[in-house]
CSV table of C-alpha atoms in Angstrom, one decimal:
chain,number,residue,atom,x,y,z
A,26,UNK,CA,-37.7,217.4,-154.2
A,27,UNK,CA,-37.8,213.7,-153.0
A,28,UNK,CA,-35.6,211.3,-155.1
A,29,UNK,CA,-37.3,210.2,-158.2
A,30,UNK,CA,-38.5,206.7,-158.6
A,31,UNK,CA,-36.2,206.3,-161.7
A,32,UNK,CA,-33.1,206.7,-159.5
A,33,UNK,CA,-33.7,203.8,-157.4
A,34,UNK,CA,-32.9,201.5,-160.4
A,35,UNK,CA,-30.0,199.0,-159.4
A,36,UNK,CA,-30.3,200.2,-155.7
A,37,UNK,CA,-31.8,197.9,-153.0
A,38,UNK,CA,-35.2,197.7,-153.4
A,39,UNK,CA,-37.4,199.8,-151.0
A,40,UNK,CA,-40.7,199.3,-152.4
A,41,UNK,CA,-43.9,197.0,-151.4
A,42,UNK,CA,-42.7,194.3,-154.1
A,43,UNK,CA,-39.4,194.0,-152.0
A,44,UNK,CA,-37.3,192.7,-155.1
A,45,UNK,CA,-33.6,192.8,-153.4
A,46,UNK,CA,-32.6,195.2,-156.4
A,47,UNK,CA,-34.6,198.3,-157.7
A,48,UNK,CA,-35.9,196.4,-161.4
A,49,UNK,CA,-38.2,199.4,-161.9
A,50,UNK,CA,-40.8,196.8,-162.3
A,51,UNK,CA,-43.3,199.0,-159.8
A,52,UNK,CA,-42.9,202.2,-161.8
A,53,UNK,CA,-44.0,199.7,-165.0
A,54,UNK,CA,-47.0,198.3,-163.1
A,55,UNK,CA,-48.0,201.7,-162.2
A,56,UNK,CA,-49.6,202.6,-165.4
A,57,UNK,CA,-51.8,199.3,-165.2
A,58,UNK,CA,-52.9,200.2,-161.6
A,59,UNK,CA,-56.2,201.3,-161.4
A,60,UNK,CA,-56.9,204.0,-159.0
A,61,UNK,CA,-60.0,204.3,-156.8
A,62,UNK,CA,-60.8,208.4,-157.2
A,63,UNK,CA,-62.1,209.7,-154.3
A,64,UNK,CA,-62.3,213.5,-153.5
A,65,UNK,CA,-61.4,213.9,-149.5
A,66,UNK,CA,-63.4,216.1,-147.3
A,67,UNK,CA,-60.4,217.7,-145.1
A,68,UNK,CA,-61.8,220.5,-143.1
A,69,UNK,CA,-60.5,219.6,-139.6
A,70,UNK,CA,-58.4,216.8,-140.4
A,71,UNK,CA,-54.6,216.3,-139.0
A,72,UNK,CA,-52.7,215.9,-142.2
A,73,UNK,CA,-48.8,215.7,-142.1
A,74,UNK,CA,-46.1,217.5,-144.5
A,75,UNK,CA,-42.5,216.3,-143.9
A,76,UNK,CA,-39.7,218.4,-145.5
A,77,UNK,CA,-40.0,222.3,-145.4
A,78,UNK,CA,-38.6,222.9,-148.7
A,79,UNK,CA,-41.0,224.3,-152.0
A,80,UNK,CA,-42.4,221.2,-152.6
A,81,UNK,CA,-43.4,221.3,-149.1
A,82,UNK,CA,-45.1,224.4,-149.4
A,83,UNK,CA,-46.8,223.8,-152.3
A,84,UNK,CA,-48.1,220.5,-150.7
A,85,UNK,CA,-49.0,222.4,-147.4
A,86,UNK,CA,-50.9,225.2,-149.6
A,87,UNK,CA,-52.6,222.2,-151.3
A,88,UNK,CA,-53.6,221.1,-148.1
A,89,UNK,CA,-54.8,224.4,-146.6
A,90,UNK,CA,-56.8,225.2,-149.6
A,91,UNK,CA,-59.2,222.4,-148.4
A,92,UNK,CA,-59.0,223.7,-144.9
A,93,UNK,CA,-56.9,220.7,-143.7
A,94,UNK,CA,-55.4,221.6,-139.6
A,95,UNK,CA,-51.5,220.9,-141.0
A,96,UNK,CA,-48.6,220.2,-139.6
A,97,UNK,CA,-45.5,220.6,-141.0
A,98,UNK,CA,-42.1,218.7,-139.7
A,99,UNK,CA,-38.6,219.9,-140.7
A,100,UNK,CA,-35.3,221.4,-139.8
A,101,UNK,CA,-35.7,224.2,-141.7
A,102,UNK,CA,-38.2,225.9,-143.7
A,103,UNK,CA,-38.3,228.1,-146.7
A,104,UNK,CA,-39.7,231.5,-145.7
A,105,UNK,CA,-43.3,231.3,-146.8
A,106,UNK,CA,-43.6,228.3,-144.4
A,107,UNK,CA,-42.3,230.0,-142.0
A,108,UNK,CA,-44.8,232.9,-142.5
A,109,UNK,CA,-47.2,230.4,-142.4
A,110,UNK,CA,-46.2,229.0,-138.9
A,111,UNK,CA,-45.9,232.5,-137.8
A,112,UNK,CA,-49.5,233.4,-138.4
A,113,UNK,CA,-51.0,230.3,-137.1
A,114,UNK,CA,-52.2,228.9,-140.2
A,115,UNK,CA,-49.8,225.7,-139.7
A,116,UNK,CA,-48.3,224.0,-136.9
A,117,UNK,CA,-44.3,223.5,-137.3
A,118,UNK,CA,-42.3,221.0,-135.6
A,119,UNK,CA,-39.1,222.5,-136.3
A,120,UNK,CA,-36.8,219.4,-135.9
A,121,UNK,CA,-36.3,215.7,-137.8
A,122,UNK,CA,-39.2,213.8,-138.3
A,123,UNK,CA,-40.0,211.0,-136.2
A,124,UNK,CA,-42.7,208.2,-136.4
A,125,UNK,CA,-44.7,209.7,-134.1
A,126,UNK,CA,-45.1,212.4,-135.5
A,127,UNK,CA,-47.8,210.2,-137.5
A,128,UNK,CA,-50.2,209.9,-134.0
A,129,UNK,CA,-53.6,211.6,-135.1
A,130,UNK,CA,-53.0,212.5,-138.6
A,131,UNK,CA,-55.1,211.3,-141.5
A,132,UNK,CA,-52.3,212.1,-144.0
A,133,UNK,CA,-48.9,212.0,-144.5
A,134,UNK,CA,-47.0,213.6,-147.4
A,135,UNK,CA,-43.0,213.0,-147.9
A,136,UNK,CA,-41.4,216.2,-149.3
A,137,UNK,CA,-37.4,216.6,-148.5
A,138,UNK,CA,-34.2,215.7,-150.0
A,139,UNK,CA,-33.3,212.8,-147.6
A,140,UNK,CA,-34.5,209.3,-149.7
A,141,UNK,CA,-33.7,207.6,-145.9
A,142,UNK,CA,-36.2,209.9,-144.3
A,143,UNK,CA,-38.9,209.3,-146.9
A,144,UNK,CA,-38.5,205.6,-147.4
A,145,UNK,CA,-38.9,205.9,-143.3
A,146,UNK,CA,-42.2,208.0,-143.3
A,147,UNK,CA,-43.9,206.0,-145.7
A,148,UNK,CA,-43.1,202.8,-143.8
A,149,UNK,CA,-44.3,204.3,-140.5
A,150,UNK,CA,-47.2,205.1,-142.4
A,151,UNK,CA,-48.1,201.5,-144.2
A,152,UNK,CA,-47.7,200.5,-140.5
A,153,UNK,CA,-50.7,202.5,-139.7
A,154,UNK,CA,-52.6,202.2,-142.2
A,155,UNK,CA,-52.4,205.6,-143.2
A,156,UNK,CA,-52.6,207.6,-146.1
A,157,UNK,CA,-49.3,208.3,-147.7
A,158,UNK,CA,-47.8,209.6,-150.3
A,159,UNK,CA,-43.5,209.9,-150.9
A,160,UNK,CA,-43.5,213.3,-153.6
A,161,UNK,CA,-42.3,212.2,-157.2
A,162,UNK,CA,-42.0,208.0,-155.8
A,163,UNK,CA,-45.1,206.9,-157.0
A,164,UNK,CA,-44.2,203.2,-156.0
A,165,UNK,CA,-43.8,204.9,-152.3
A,166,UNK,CA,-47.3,205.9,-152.5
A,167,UNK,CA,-50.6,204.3,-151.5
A,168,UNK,CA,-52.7,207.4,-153.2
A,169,UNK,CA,-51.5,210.2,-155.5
A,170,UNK,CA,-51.9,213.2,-155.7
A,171,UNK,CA,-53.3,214.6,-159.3
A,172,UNK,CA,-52.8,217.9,-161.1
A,173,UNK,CA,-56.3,219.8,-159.7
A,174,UNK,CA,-58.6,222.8,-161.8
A,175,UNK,CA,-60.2,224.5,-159.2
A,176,UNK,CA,-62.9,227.2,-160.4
A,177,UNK,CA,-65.5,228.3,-157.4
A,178,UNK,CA,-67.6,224.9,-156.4
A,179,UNK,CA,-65.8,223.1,-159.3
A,180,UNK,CA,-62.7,220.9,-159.2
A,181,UNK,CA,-61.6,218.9,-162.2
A,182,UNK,CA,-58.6,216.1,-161.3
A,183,UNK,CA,-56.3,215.4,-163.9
A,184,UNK,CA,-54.3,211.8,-163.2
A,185,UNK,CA,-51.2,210.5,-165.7
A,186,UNK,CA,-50.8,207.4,-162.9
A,187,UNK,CA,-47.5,209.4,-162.3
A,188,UNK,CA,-46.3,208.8,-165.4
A,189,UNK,CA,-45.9,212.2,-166.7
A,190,UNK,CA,-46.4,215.0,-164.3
A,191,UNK,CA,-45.7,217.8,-167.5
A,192,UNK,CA,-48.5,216.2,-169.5
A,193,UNK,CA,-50.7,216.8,-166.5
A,194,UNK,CA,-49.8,220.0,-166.4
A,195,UNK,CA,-50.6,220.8,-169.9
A,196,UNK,CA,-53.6,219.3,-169.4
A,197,UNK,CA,-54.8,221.2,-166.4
A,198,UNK,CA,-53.7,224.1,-168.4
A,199,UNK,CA,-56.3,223.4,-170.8
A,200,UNK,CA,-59.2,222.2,-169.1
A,201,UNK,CA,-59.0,225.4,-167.1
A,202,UNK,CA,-59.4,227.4,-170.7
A,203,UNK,CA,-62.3,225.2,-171.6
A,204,UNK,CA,-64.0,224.8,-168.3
A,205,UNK,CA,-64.2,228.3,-166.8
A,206,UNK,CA,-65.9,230.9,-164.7
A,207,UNK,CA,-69.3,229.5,-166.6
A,208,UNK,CA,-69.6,226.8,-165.5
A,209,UNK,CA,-68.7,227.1,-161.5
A,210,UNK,CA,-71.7,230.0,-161.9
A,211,UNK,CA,-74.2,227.2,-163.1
A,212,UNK,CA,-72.7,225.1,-160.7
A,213,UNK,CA,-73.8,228.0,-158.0
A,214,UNK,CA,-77.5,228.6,-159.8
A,215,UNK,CA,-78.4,224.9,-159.5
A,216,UNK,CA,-77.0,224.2,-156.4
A,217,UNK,CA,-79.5,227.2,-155.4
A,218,UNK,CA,-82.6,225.0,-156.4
A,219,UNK,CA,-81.7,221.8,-154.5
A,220,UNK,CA,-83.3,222.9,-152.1
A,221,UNK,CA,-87.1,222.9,-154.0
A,222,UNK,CA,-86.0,219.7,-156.1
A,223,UNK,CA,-85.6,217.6,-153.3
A,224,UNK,CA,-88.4,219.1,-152.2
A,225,UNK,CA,-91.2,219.1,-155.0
A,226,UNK,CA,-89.6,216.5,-156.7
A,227,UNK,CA,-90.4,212.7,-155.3
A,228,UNK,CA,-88.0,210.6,-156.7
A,229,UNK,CA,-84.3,210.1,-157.9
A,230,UNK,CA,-84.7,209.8,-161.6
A,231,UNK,CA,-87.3,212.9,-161.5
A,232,UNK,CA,-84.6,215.3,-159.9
A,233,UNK,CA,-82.2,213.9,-162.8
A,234,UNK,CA,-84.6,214.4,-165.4
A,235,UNK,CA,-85.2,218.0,-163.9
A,236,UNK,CA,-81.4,218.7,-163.9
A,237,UNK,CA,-81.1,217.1,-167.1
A,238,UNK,CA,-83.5,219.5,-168.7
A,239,UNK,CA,-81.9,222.7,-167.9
A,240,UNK,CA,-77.6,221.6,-168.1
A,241,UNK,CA,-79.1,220.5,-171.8
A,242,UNK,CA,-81.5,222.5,-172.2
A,243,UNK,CA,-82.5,225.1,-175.3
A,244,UNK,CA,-81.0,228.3,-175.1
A,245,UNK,CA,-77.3,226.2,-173.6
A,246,UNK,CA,-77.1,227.9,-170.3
A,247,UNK,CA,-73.1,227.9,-170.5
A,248,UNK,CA,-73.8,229.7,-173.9
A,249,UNK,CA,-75.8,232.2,-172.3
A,250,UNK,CA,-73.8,232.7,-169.3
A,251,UNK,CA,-70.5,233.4,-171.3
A,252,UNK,CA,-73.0,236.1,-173.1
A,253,UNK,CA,-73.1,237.5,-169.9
A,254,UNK,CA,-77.0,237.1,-169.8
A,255,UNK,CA,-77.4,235.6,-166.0
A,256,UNK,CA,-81.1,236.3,-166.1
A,257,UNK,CA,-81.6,234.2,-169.6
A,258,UNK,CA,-80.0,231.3,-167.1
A,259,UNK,CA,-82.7,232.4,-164.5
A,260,UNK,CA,-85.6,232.0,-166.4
A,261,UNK,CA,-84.4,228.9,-168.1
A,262,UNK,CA,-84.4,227.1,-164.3
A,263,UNK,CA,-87.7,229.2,-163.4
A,264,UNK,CA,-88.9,227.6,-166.7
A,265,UNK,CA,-88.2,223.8,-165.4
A,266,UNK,CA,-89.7,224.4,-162.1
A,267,UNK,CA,-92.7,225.8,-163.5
A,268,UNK,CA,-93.2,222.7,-166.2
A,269,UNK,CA,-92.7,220.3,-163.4
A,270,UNK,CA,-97.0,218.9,-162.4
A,271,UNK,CA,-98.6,219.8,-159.8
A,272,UNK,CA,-99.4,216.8,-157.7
């Protein structure tokens, strides 16, 4: 785990505000910061992980799950990495980082032990213009990365600004119980009939409406699909299509 942001207080400053001495002002500011959310499509995309420890890996899993081409940098590795590397699914450089080590990657994640090392990656990085991200430093960060629900097609992002990772976690927690295997089905069964929307239906506003209808329609698909009746789900979409005018 990198050093925490909290432990640079009364140290030199190593942050964009470049204060002299760590105030903690940009851990402060960081719950006024608004973020600009975004979800990154990463199939095929160089994205760095520096440090080979388990933050590392969870980071490089993170990054694998969205079919990112990775590339981890350390000294050493903790044995699922190192699986990992041995099966192809990751490149590792197994040495120190060096800048670069930046060339042709979108992303760059910090991960080890060494506060020198990841002060130096996200400085390479701000060079560049890169995407960057220091683990647990959210003032050594130009994005973050939240606490994710993944269920099928669905992915729910839950963001404290950094200010409390565990209530994240809770939250994910959560959201997972109330947003479930349901709803990544209708997800699926709508997703089937975009298709014939686009198709039948002429404008913007009338593929809403269509949509509309059936998420909030009467009988509640989720209700029915946690029922187990898929074919009550079925009919209620046939139902839409077949109320839609003929032109």
């Amino acid at each position: 785990m990198g050093m925490p942001a909290q432990a640079y207080a009364g140290k030199e400053c190593v942050c964009q505000y470049r204060k002299g001495i760590c105030d903690q002002s940009c851990v402060r500011d960081m719950l006024e910061t608004p973020f600009y959310m975004a979800c990154l499509k990463l199939k095929g995309r160089r994205c760095l992980v520096v440090g080979g420890g388990d933050v590392g890996l969870e980071k490089v899993e993170g990054l694998l799950a969205c079919d990112a081409d990775v590339t981890l940098v350390a000294p050493r590795a903790v044995p699922a990495l190192e699986q990992l590397a041995a099966e192809g699914s990751i490149d590792f450089l197994q040495r120190p980082y060096e800048t670069a080590d930046l060339d042709g990657h979108l992303i760059a994640i910090a991960a080890t032990d060494d506060t020198d090392v990841n002060i130096g990656v996200f400085n390479d990085a701000e060079a560049r213009a890169m995407l960057v991200n220091v683990v647990d430093v959210p003032p050594l960060c130009n994005f973050i990365l939240p606490a994710v629900v993944r269920t099928g097609p669905l992915a729910v992002a839950i963001s404290t600004a950094g200010a409390s990772p565990a209530l994240a976690k809770r939250m994910k927690r959560e959201i997972a119980e109330l947003f479930g295997e349901p709803y990544a089905d209708l997800a699926v069964m709508l997703n089937d009939v975009r298709g014939w929307a686009k198709g039948t239906l002429p404008t913007y506003q009338d593929r809403k409406e269509f949509f509309e209808s059936i998420v909030n329609g009467d009988p509640d698909p989720i209700a029915l699909l946690r029922a187990g009746d898929v074919a009550g789900v079925r009919d209620l979409i046939a139902a839409a299509q077949r109320s839609v005018p003929v032109l």
